[in-house]
Amino acid sequence: MGLAERRAIAQYQQNVFPGWQKKFNDLLGYPLEIEVDWPTMGEEGLAHLFEWGMNVIYFEPLMLALQDIAVDDFSKQALRDGFKKYFVSGVEPENRVFFSFSDKTLFYRLKFGGNENDIPDRKARLVQLLEKNL
């Protein structure tokens, strides 16, 4: 990955990512651990799309899913008890199952780039996966 991509990733980490962390913590009412495998994010030649892509691929669908789930105290407590960590990677699994959940951790492994407009589908899959595991 070139300098432009690495710079875009660093700027996102410093300027945008903390805002997402705060939004998730505020919505959930507890600190959600978010781990991003930063070296695997981004794609050569797409530095100019990095901020927008990170938002719509990895964070906005989860925020929308959690807003759908966390509608009452019972649901918020289920999230508090059963969802502790969100792990994001740009390395796709061989089985092409991009979302998985285990040990109170949501794993999202999807290569950056392509299909950025699938927010409703991603949100629906996240709601289904989280509700099944909480």
Coordinates of C-alpha atoms in Angstrom, one line a residue:
M1 CA 0.0 0.0 0.0
G2 CA 1.3 3.4 -0.9
L3 CA 1.8 6.5 1.2
A4 CA -1.5 8.1 0.2
E5 CA -3.4 5.0 1.5
R6 CA -1.4 4.8 4.7
R7 CA -1.9 8.5 5.3
A8 CA -5.7 8.1 4.7
I9 CA -5.8 5.3 7.2
A10 CA -3.8 7.3 9.8
Q11 CA -6.0 10.3 9.4
Y12 CA -9.1 8.2 9.8
Q13 CA -7.7 6.6 12.9
Q14 CA -7.0 9.9 14.5
N15 CA -9.9 12.1 13.2
V16 CA -12.9 9.9 12.5
F17 CA -12.6 6.6 14.4
P18 CA -12.8 8.2 17.9
G19 CA -16.2 9.7 16.9
W20 CA -17.5 6.3 16.0
Q21 CA -16.2 4.9 19.3
K22 CA -18.1 7.6 21.2
K23 CA -21.3 7.1 19.1
F24 CA -21.3 3.3 19.9
N25 CA -20.5 3.8 23.6
D26 CA -23.3 6.5 23.9
L27 CA -25.9 4.3 22.1
L28 CA -25.1 1.2 24.1
G29 CA -24.4 2.8 27.4
Y30 CA -21.2 0.9 27.9
P31 CA -17.7 0.9 26.3
L32 CA -17.7 -1.4 23.3
E33 CA -14.2 -2.5 22.5
I34 CA -13.6 -1.9 18.8
E35 CA -10.5 -3.5 17.2
V36 CA -9.6 -2.7 13.6
D37 CA -6.8 -4.5 11.9
W38 CA -5.6 -1.2 10.3
P39 CA -2.8 -2.6 8.1
T40 CA -5.4 -4.7 6.2
M41 CA -7.8 -1.8 5.5
G42 CA -7.8 0.2 2.4
E43 CA -6.8 -0.6 -1.1
E44 CA -4.2 0.7 -3.5
G45 CA -5.5 3.7 -5.4
L46 CA -8.6 4.2 -3.2
A47 CA -7.1 6.6 -0.6
H48 CA -9.6 9.3 -1.7
L49 CA -12.5 7.0 -0.8
F50 CA -11.1 5.7 2.5
E51 CA -13.1 7.8 5.0
W52 CA -16.4 7.4 3.1
G53 CA -15.8 3.7 2.5
M54 CA -14.8 2.9 6.1
N55 CA -18.0 4.6 7.4
V56 CA -20.5 2.9 5.0
I57 CA -18.9 -0.5 4.9
Y58 CA -17.9 -1.1 8.5
F59 CA -19.5 1.3 10.9
E60 CA -22.8 2.7 9.6
P61 CA -24.4 -0.7 9.1
L62 CA -23.6 -1.7 12.7
M63 CA -24.8 1.6 14.1
L64 CA -28.1 1.2 12.3
A65 CA -28.4 -2.5 13.4
L66 CA -27.8 -1.5 17.0
Q67 CA -30.3 1.3 16.8
D68 CA -32.9 -1.3 15.6
I69 CA -32.0 -3.7 18.5
A70 CA -31.5 -1.3 21.4
V71 CA -35.1 -0.1 21.6
D72 CA -35.9 -0.9 25.2
D73 CA -34.1 -1.6 28.5
F74 CA -34.4 -5.4 28.0
S75 CA -32.7 -5.2 24.7
K76 CA -30.0 -2.8 25.9
Q77 CA -29.3 -5.2 28.8
A78 CA -29.0 -8.1 26.4
L79 CA -26.4 -6.2 24.4
R80 CA -24.6 -5.1 27.5
D81 CA -24.4 -8.8 28.6
G82 CA -23.7 -10.4 25.3
F83 CA -21.8 -7.9 23.0
K84 CA -18.4 -6.7 24.2
K85 CA -16.2 -6.4 21.1
Y86 CA -16.3 -5.5 17.4
F87 CA -13.4 -6.8 15.3
V88 CA -12.9 -5.5 11.8
S89 CA -10.5 -6.8 9.2
G90 CA -9.9 -6.3 5.5
V91 CA -8.9 -9.9 5.1
E92 CA -11.9 -12.0 3.9
P93 CA -12.3 -15.5 5.2
E94 CA -12.0 -18.4 2.8
N95 CA -15.6 -19.5 3.5
R96 CA -16.8 -16.0 2.4
V97 CA -18.8 -15.7 5.7
F98 CA -18.0 -12.0 6.3
F99 CA -20.0 -11.7 9.6
S100 CA -19.5 -14.1 12.5
F101 CA -20.2 -13.9 16.2
S102 CA -18.4 -15.8 19.1
D103 CA -17.3 -15.1 22.6
K104 CA -19.3 -11.9 22.8
T105 CA -17.4 -10.6 19.8
L106 CA -18.8 -9.6 16.4
F107 CA -16.3 -10.3 13.6
Y108 CA -16.6 -8.5 10.3
R109 CA -14.0 -9.6 7.7
L110 CA -14.5 -7.9 4.3
K111 CA -12.1 -6.5 1.8
F112 CA -12.3 -2.7 1.5
G113 CA -13.8 -1.6 -1.7
G114 CA -16.8 -2.7 -3.8
N115 CA -20.4 -3.1 -2.6
E116 CA -20.3 0.1 -0.6
N117 CA -24.0 0.7 -1.2
D118 CA -25.3 -2.5 0.6
I119 CA -26.0 -0.7 3.9
P120 CA -29.7 -2.1 4.2
D121 CA -28.5 -5.6 3.5
R122 CA -25.6 -5.4 5.9
K123 CA -27.8 -3.9 8.6
A124 CA -30.4 -6.7 8.2
R125 CA -27.7 -9.4 8.4
L126 CA -26.2 -7.8 11.5
V127 CA -29.5 -7.5 13.3
Q128 CA -30.2 -11.2 12.5
L129 CA -26.8 -12.3 13.7
L130 CA -26.8 -10.2 16.9
E131 CA -30.3 -11.1 17.9
K132 CA -29.6 -14.8 17.3
N133 CA -26.5 -14.6 19.6
L134 CA -27.7 -12.3 22.4

